C-alpha cells in the first residue's frame, strides 16, 4: 500500500509537466496491478495443492476396484455380507470402530477368518478435527489394540469418522505409519436408499482405481451387494482389498485425492 501511494504521488507530479510521461507511468501502474491479480490465483492454487489429503482413489492401468464397509453400529448383517462376498470369492476391507470390535469380537474374528481386512475407523467415532495430535494418536492406537487383540493383525489403514479431516489429522495419522483412506464412490446406503438406487449409484460411478463406501448395518446393502459384484466382475474388474489397491513406495496425491506413482 505504501509503495502504491508513493507511485501515485510521482504520477501526479509528472502529470503537471510531462503529461505523456505520466500517462506511461499510469499505464505501467495499471499493468502491474493486472499482473498481481493474475498471479494471485496461481499462489492460492499452489497453497491449496499443499493440503494434506487421504487417498480417495488410485491411478491404476488395470481395472481394479476395492469395496469397503464402515462398521460403527449393529452387526446384524455381518454374517450375511461375509456369505455374499464369499459366494463370489471377493475380499473386502472393513473399517471398524474399536468399541464395535470390543462389543462384537465374534464378528471381527469372522471377518478376519474369512480373509477380509479389518482396519481402523477410530476407537469411538469422535470428531477428529477437534482432537489434538496426541489425542488422535491415542485414539487410533486404542482401536488398533482392540482389533489386533482379536485378529492378530495390526491395522495399517485408517478411515476418519464422518469422513472429517484436516491437515493436522492426516499428518498425525501418517506419523504412525498408517495410511488414511477415503472413497470416491459413495453408495449412500446409510440413507436407506433402495437396493436398486444403491446399485445404480455404485455401478454408474465405479471406475478403475475406485474405492467404494458401504456400511455393514445399512438397510438394503445386502440386497444390492450381490448384483453390484456381478456387474463389476462382468465388466472385467478385479475386486481387491484396499491395501492391495493402493500404491506402495513413493507416490503423489493430486487435489482430488487420487494416488499416483511418483514421477
mmCIF file of C-alpha atoms in Angstrom:
data_model
loop_
_atom_site.group_PDB
_atom_site.id
_atom_site.type_symbol
_atom_site.label_atom_id
_atom_site.label_comp_id
_atom_site.label_asym_id
_atom_site.label_seq_id
_atom_site.Cartn_x
_atom_site.Cartn_y
_atom_site.Cartn_z
ATOM 1 C CA UNK A 1 0.000 0.000 0.000
ATOM 2 C CA UNK A 2 2.821 2.428 0.879
ATOM 3 C CA UNK A 3 4.505 1.696 -2.445
ATOM 4 C CA UNK A 4 1.296 2.402 -4.370
ATOM 5 C CA UNK A 5 0.868 5.776 -2.601
ATOM 6 C CA UNK A 6 4.410 6.794 -3.464
ATOM 7 C CA UNK A 7 3.869 5.815 -7.112
ATOM 8 C CA UNK A 8 0.637 7.817 -7.213
ATOM 9 C CA UNK A 9 2.453 10.914 -5.920
ATOM 10 C CA UNK A 10 5.128 10.557 -8.589
ATOM 11 C CA UNK A 11 2.484 10.237 -11.273
ATOM 12 C CA UNK A 12 0.701 13.412 -10.131
ATOM 13 C CA UNK A 13 3.978 15.379 -10.127
ATOM 14 C CA UNK A 14 4.867 14.097 -13.571
ATOM 15 C CA UNK A 15 1.407 14.990 -14.857
ATOM 16 C CA UNK A 16 1.989 18.663 -14.117
ATOM 17 C CA UNK A 17 4.921 18.936 -16.550
ATOM 18 C CA UNK A 18 5.069 15.815 -18.641
ATOM 19 C CA UNK A 19 1.644 14.500 -19.471
ATOM 20 C CA UNK A 20 2.974 11.847 -21.803
ATOM 21 C CA UNK A 21 5.368 10.501 -19.210
ATOM 22 C CA UNK A 22 2.577 10.494 -16.658
ATOM 23 C CA UNK A 23 0.372 8.528 -18.992
ATOM 24 C CA UNK A 24 3.112 5.960 -19.483
ATOM 25 C CA UNK A 25 3.659 5.682 -15.752
ATOM 26 C CA UNK A 26 -0.061 5.259 -15.174
ATOM 27 C CA UNK A 27 -0.201 2.504 -17.749
ATOM 28 C CA UNK A 28 2.719 0.786 -16.063
ATOM 29 C CA UNK A 29 0.960 1.003 -12.705
ATOM 30 C CA UNK A 30 -2.230 -0.460 -14.155
ATOM 31 C CA UNK A 31 -0.240 -3.232 -15.822
ATOM 32 C CA UNK A 32 1.441 -4.019 -12.517
ATOM 33 C CA UNK A 33 -1.951 -4.262 -10.845
ATOM 34 C CA UNK A 34 -3.254 -6.580 -13.543
ATOM 35 C CA UNK A 35 -0.147 -8.732 -13.241
ATOM 36 C CA UNK A 36 -0.628 -9.017 -9.463
ATOM 37 C CA UNK A 37 -4.253 -10.025 -9.961
ATOM 38 C CA UNK A 38 -3.255 -12.663 -12.490
ATOM 39 C CA UNK A 39 -0.538 -14.036 -10.218
ATOM 40 C CA UNK A 40 -2.776 -14.244 -7.138
ATOM 41 C CA UNK A 41 -4.826 -17.289 -8.231
ATOM 42 C CA UNK A 42 -1.579 -19.105 -9.007
ATOM 43 C CA UNK A 43 -0.342 -18.523 -5.482
ATOM 44 C CA UNK A 44 -3.664 -19.589 -3.975
ATOM 45 C CA UNK A 45 -3.709 -22.736 -6.116
ATOM 46 C CA UNK A 46 -0.191 -23.621 -5.055
ATOM 47 C CA UNK A 47 -1.178 -23.204 -1.419
ATOM 48 C CA UNK A 48 -4.285 -25.350 -1.888
ATOM 49 C CA UNK A 49 -2.274 -28.071 -3.613
ATOM 50 C CA UNK A 50 -0.105 -28.332 -0.496
ATOM 51 C CA UNK A 51 -3.022 -29.657 1.590
ATOM 52 C CA UNK A 52 -2.611 -32.994 3.343
ATOM 53 C CA UNK A 53 -5.076 -35.405 1.727
ATOM 54 C CA UNK A 54 -6.044 -39.016 2.347
ATOM 55 C CA UNK A 55 -6.329 -41.458 -0.551
ATOM 56 C CA UNK A 56 -9.708 -41.298 -2.295
ATOM 57 C CA UNK A 57 -8.837 -43.397 -5.351
ATOM 58 C CA UNK A 58 -5.799 -44.846 -7.106
ATOM 59 C CA UNK A 59 -4.380 -44.441 -10.603
ATOM 60 C CA UNK A 60 -4.331 -47.971 -11.993
ATOM 61 C CA UNK A 61 -3.798 -49.255 -15.521
ATOM 62 C CA UNK A 62 -5.700 -52.423 -14.643
ATOM 63 C CA UNK A 63 -9.439 -52.493 -13.906
ATOM 64 C CA UNK A 64 -9.033 -52.873 -10.158
ATOM 65 C CA UNK A 65 -11.535 -51.686 -7.557
ATOM 66 C CA UNK A 66 -11.951 -52.006 -3.787
ATOM 67 C CA UNK A 67 -15.119 -52.481 -1.739
ATOM 68 C CA UNK A 68 -15.063 -51.059 1.791
ATOM 69 C CA UNK A 69 -17.535 -51.211 4.667
ATOM 70 C CA UNK A 70 -17.674 -48.982 7.739
ATOM 71 C CA UNK A 71 -18.762 -50.707 10.946
ATOM 72 C CA UNK A 72 -19.816 -48.396 13.741
ATOM 73 C CA UNK A 73 -23.204 -49.688 14.840
ATOM 74 C CA UNK A 74 -25.032 -53.029 14.757
ATOM 75 C CA UNK A 75 -23.708 -56.316 13.403
ATOM 76 C CA UNK A 76 -26.907 -57.989 12.272
ATOM 77 C CA UNK A 77 -25.772 -58.078 8.631
ATOM 78 C CA UNK A 78 -22.136 -59.020 9.124
ATOM 79 C CA UNK A 79 -22.597 -62.746 8.538
ATOM 80 C CA UNK A 80 -24.789 -62.067 5.506
ATOM 81 C CA UNK A 81 -22.160 -59.789 3.990
ATOM 82 C CA UNK A 82 -19.463 -62.403 4.609
ATOM 83 C CA UNK A 83 -21.623 -65.006 2.891
ATOM 84 C CA UNK A 84 -22.331 -62.810 -0.162
ATOM 85 C CA UNK A 85 -18.682 -61.818 -0.566
ATOM 86 C CA UNK A 86 -17.659 -65.461 -0.133
ATOM 87 C CA UNK A 87 -20.060 -66.576 -2.862
ATOM 88 C CA UNK A 88 -18.014 -64.523 -5.355
ATOM 89 C CA UNK A 89 -14.665 -65.173 -3.650
ATOM 90 C CA UNK A 90 -14.275 -61.423 -3.147
ATOM 91 C CA UNK A 91 -12.228 -59.920 -0.324
ATOM 92 C CA UNK A 92 -13.193 -56.528 1.084
ATOM 93 C CA UNK A 93 -11.965 -54.063 3.693
ATOM 94 C CA UNK A 94 -13.964 -53.407 6.861
ATOM 95 C CA UNK A 95 -13.152 -50.214 8.770
ATOM 96 C CA UNK A 96 -14.358 -50.886 12.294
ATOM 97 C CA UNK A 97 -14.691 -48.791 15.434
ATOM 98 C CA UNK A 98 -12.602 -50.037 18.353
ATOM 99 C CA UNK A 99 -15.631 -50.076 20.640
ATOM 100 C CA UNK A 100 -17.560 -52.024 17.966
ATOM 101 C CA UNK A 101 -14.746 -54.580 17.880
ATOM 102 C CA UNK A 102 -14.907 -54.843 21.659
ATOM 103 C CA UNK A 103 -18.695 -55.301 21.577
ATOM 104 C CA UNK A 104 -18.735 -57.765 18.669
ATOM 105 C CA UNK A 105 -15.438 -59.668 18.817
ATOM 106 C CA UNK A 106 -17.035 -62.703 17.160
ATOM 107 C CA UNK A 107 -17.913 -60.589 14.111
ATOM 108 C CA UNK A 108 -14.403 -59.140 13.894
ATOM 109 C CA UNK A 109 -12.914 -62.639 14.098
ATOM 110 C CA UNK A 110 -15.372 -63.948 11.489
ATOM 111 C CA UNK A 111 -14.373 -61.158 9.090
ATOM 112 C CA UNK A 112 -10.687 -61.845 9.599
ATOM 113 C CA UNK A 113 -11.108 -65.627 9.338
ATOM 114 C CA UNK A 114 -12.938 -65.129 6.023
ATOM 115 C CA UNK A 115 -9.903 -63.280 4.645
ATOM 116 C CA UNK A 116 -11.258 -59.754 4.804
ATOM 117 C CA UNK A 117 -9.191 -56.822 6.012
ATOM 118 C CA UNK A 118 -10.189 -55.385 9.380
ATOM 119 C CA UNK A 119 -8.929 -51.821 9.520
ATOM 120 C CA UNK A 120 -9.232 -48.807 11.823
ATOM 121 C CA UNK A 121 -12.200 -46.398 11.934
ATOM 122 C CA UNK A 122 -11.188 -44.779 15.266
ATOM 123 C CA UNK A 123 -11.939 -46.027 18.754
ATOM 124 C CA UNK A 124 -15.189 -44.174 19.395
ATOM 125 C CA UNK A 125 -16.202 -42.310 16.207
ATOM 126 C CA UNK A 126 -15.050 -38.959 17.575
ATOM 127 C CA UNK A 127 -14.786 -35.778 15.531
ATOM 128 C CA UNK A 128 -11.051 -35.910 14.851
ATOM 129 C CA UNK A 129 -10.848 -32.265 13.745
ATOM 130 C CA UNK A 130 -11.464 -31.314 17.381
ATOM 131 C CA UNK A 131 -8.674 -33.520 18.772
ATOM 132 C CA UNK A 132 -5.019 -32.675 19.300
ATOM 133 C CA UNK A 133 -2.337 -34.684 17.506
ATOM 134 C CA UNK A 134 -1.594 -36.599 20.730
ATOM 135 C CA UNK A 135 -5.291 -37.383 21.208
ATOM 136 C CA UNK A 136 -5.550 -38.618 17.628
ATOM 137 C CA UNK A 137 -2.595 -40.963 18.068
ATOM 138 C CA UNK A 138 -4.010 -42.250 21.347
ATOM 139 C CA UNK A 139 -7.446 -42.820 19.810
ATOM 140 C CA UNK A 140 -6.137 -44.632 16.739
ATOM 141 C CA UNK A 141 -3.822 -46.800 18.820
ATOM 142 C CA UNK A 142 -6.650 -47.751 21.183
ATOM 143 C CA UNK A 143 -8.750 -49.012 18.266
ATOM 144 C CA UNK A 144 -5.806 -50.833 16.694
ATOM 145 C CA UNK A 145 -5.038 -52.511 20.033
ATOM 146 C CA UNK A 146 -8.592 -53.863 20.258
ATOM 147 C CA UNK A 147 -8.576 -55.086 16.656
ATOM 148 C CA UNK A 148 -5.129 -56.663 16.888
ATOM 149 C CA UNK A 149 -6.099 -58.485 20.086
ATOM 150 C CA UNK A 150 -8.857 -60.259 18.135
ATOM 151 C CA UNK A 151 -7.332 -60.749 14.675
ATOM 152 C CA UNK A 152 -3.627 -60.891 15.488
ATOM 153 C CA UNK A 153 -3.049 -58.267 12.766
ATOM 154 C CA UNK A 154 -2.493 -54.573 13.478
ATOM 155 C CA UNK A 155 -4.393 -52.239 11.112
ATOM 156 C CA UNK A 156 -2.324 -50.236 8.626
ATOM 157 C CA UNK A 157 -5.226 -48.206 7.212
ATOM 158 C CA UNK A 158 -7.476 -45.634 8.854
ATOM 159 C CA UNK A 159 -10.766 -44.046 7.810
ATOM 160 C CA UNK A 160 -11.702 -40.810 9.619
ATOM 161 C CA UNK A 161 -15.097 -40.864 11.344
ATOM 162 C CA UNK A 162 -17.730 -38.907 9.421
ATOM 163 C CA UNK A 163 -15.141 -38.571 6.650
ATOM 164 C CA UNK A 164 -13.868 -35.494 8.525
ATOM 165 C CA UNK A 165 -10.236 -34.460 8.481
ATOM 166 C CA UNK A 166 -7.874 -31.529 8.163
ATOM 167 C CA UNK A 167 -4.117 -31.238 7.680
ATOM 168 C CA UNK A 168 -3.271 -31.953 11.302
ATOM 169 C CA UNK A 169 -5.442 -35.107 11.338
ATOM 170 C CA UNK A 170 -3.765 -36.534 8.248
ATOM 171 C CA UNK A 171 -0.271 -35.644 9.470
ATOM 172 C CA UNK A 172 -0.915 -37.249 12.861
ATOM 173 C CA UNK A 173 -2.210 -40.472 11.291
ATOM 174 C CA UNK A 174 0.642 -40.744 8.796
ATOM 175 C CA UNK A 175 3.163 -40.096 11.578
ATOM 176 C CA UNK A 176 2.082 -43.502 12.921
ATOM 177 C CA UNK A 177 2.857 -45.257 9.645
ATOM 178 C CA UNK A 178 -0.883 -45.607 8.983
ATOM 179 C CA UNK A 179 -2.443 -44.584 5.662
ATOM 180 C CA UNK A 180 -5.678 -42.534 5.784
ATOM 181 C CA UNK A 181 -8.328 -43.725 3.333
ATOM 182 C CA UNK A 182 -11.486 -42.101 1.993
ATOM 183 C CA UNK A 183 -13.592 -43.116 -1.017
ATOM 184 C CA UNK A 184 -14.638 -41.800 -4.411
ATOM 185 C CA UNK A 185 -17.826 -43.859 -4.818
ATOM 186 C CA UNK A 186 -20.411 -43.397 -2.065
ATOM 187 C CA UNK A 187 -23.313 -45.851 -2.073
ATOM 188 C CA UNK A 188 -25.251 -43.599 0.328
ATOM 189 C CA UNK A 189 -26.652 -46.813 1.764
ATOM 190 C CA UNK A 190 -26.839 -45.195 5.206
ATOM 191 C CA UNK A 191 -29.690 -43.059 3.878
ATOM 192 C CA UNK A 192 -31.770 -46.233 3.496
ATOM 193 C CA UNK A 193 -31.789 -45.950 -0.280
ATOM 194 C CA UNK A 194 -33.469 -48.830 -2.070
ATOM 195 C CA UNK A 195 -31.312 -51.688 -3.319
ATOM 196 C CA UNK A 196 -31.953 -50.515 -6.888
ATOM 197 C CA UNK A 197 -30.776 -46.980 -6.105
ATOM 198 C CA UNK A 198 -27.654 -48.272 -4.340
ATOM 199 C CA UNK A 199 -26.914 -50.455 -7.368
ATOM 200 C CA UNK A 200 -27.356 -47.532 -9.782
ATOM 201 C CA UNK A 201 -25.159 -45.194 -7.748
ATOM 202 C CA UNK A 202 -22.271 -47.638 -7.453
ATOM 203 C CA UNK A 203 -22.323 -49.083 -10.960
ATOM 204 C CA UNK A 204 -22.650 -45.644 -12.607
ATOM 205 C CA UNK A 205 -19.720 -44.145 -10.689
ATOM 206 C CA UNK A 206 -17.309 -47.087 -10.400
ATOM 207 C CA UNK A 207 -14.037 -46.689 -12.332
ATOM 208 C CA UNK A 208 -10.585 -48.294 -12.305
ATOM 209 C CA UNK A 209 -8.913 -47.458 -9.002
ATOM 210 C CA UNK A 210 -12.164 -46.590 -7.206
ATOM 211 C CA UNK A 211 -12.789 -47.190 -3.519
ATOM 212 C CA UNK A 212 -16.475 -47.860 -2.823
ATOM 213 C CA UNK A 213 -18.089 -46.997 0.514
ATOM 214 C CA UNK A 214 -20.771 -49.198 2.097
ATOM 215 C CA UNK A 215 -21.893 -49.703 5.698
ATOM 216 C CA UNK A 216 -22.236 -53.032 7.421
ATOM 217 C CA UNK A 217 -25.613 -52.309 9.008
ATOM 218 C CA UNK A 218 -27.326 -50.370 6.224
ATOM 219 C CA UNK A 219 -30.857 -51.496 5.472
ATOM 220 C CA UNK A 220 -30.598 -52.536 1.800
ATOM 221 C CA UNK A 221 -26.862 -53.125 1.275
ATOM 222 C CA UNK A 222 -27.020 -56.941 1.462
ATOM 223 C CA UNK A 223 -29.836 -56.887 -1.100
ATOM 224 C CA UNK A 224 -27.786 -54.783 -3.527
ATOM 225 C CA UNK A 225 -24.294 -56.190 -2.952
ATOM 226 C CA UNK A 226 -24.520 -59.394 -4.992
ATOM 227 C CA UNK A 227 -25.809 -57.627 -8.106
ATOM 228 C CA UNK A 228 -23.119 -54.951 -7.775
ATOM 229 C CA UNK A 229 -20.372 -57.569 -7.568
ATOM 230 C CA UNK A 230 -21.797 -59.450 -10.557
ATOM 231 C CA UNK A 231 -21.813 -56.236 -12.594
ATOM 232 C CA UNK A 232 -18.236 -55.331 -11.672
ATOM 233 C CA UNK A 233 -16.954 -58.805 -12.496
ATOM 234 C CA UNK A 234 -18.842 -58.847 -15.802
ATOM 235 C CA UNK A 235 -17.162 -55.532 -16.674
ATOM 236 C CA UNK A 236 -13.748 -57.093 -16.164
ATOM 237 C CA UNK A 237 -12.945 -55.635 -12.748
ATOM 238 C CA UNK A 238 -10.706 -57.359 -10.245
ATOM 239 C CA UNK A 239 -12.054 -56.669 -6.767
ATOM 240 C CA UNK A 240 -9.324 -56.405 -4.127
ATOM 241 C CA UNK A 241 -8.971 -55.157 -0.545
ATOM 242 C CA UNK A 242 -7.935 -51.527 -0.170
ATOM 243 C CA UNK A 243 -4.387 -52.416 0.905
ATOM 244 C CA UNK A 244 -3.889 -54.219 -2.409
ATOM 245 C CA UNK A 245 -5.356 -51.364 -4.433
ATOM 246 C CA UNK A 246 -3.212 -48.545 -3.060
ATOM 247 C CA UNK A 247 0.329 -47.978 -4.307
ATOM 248 C CA UNK A 248 3.353 -48.790 -2.186
ATOM 249 C CA UNK A 249 6.610 -46.828 -2.039
ATOM 250 C CA UNK A 250 6.877 -43.302 -3.423
ATOM 251 C CA UNK A 251 3.653 -41.728 -4.619
ATOM 252 C CA UNK A 252 1.875 -38.421 -5.047
ATOM 253 C CA UNK A 253 -1.724 -37.432 -4.331
ATOM 254 C CA UNK A 254 -3.435 -34.850 -6.533
ATOM 255 C CA UNK A 255 -6.006 -32.259 -5.427
ATOM 256 C CA UNK A 256 -8.845 -34.802 -5.820
ATOM 257 C CA UNK A 257 -7.165 -37.311 -3.508
ATOM 258 C CA UNK A 258 -6.169 -39.651 -6.340
ATOM 259 C CA UNK A 259 -2.938 -41.523 -5.686
ATOM 260 C CA UNK A 260 -0.341 -41.646 -8.495
ATOM 261 C CA UNK A 261 3.083 -43.303 -8.748
ATOM 262 C CA UNK A 262 5.847 -40.790 -8.008
ATOM 263 C CA UNK A 263 7.483 -39.323 -11.076
#
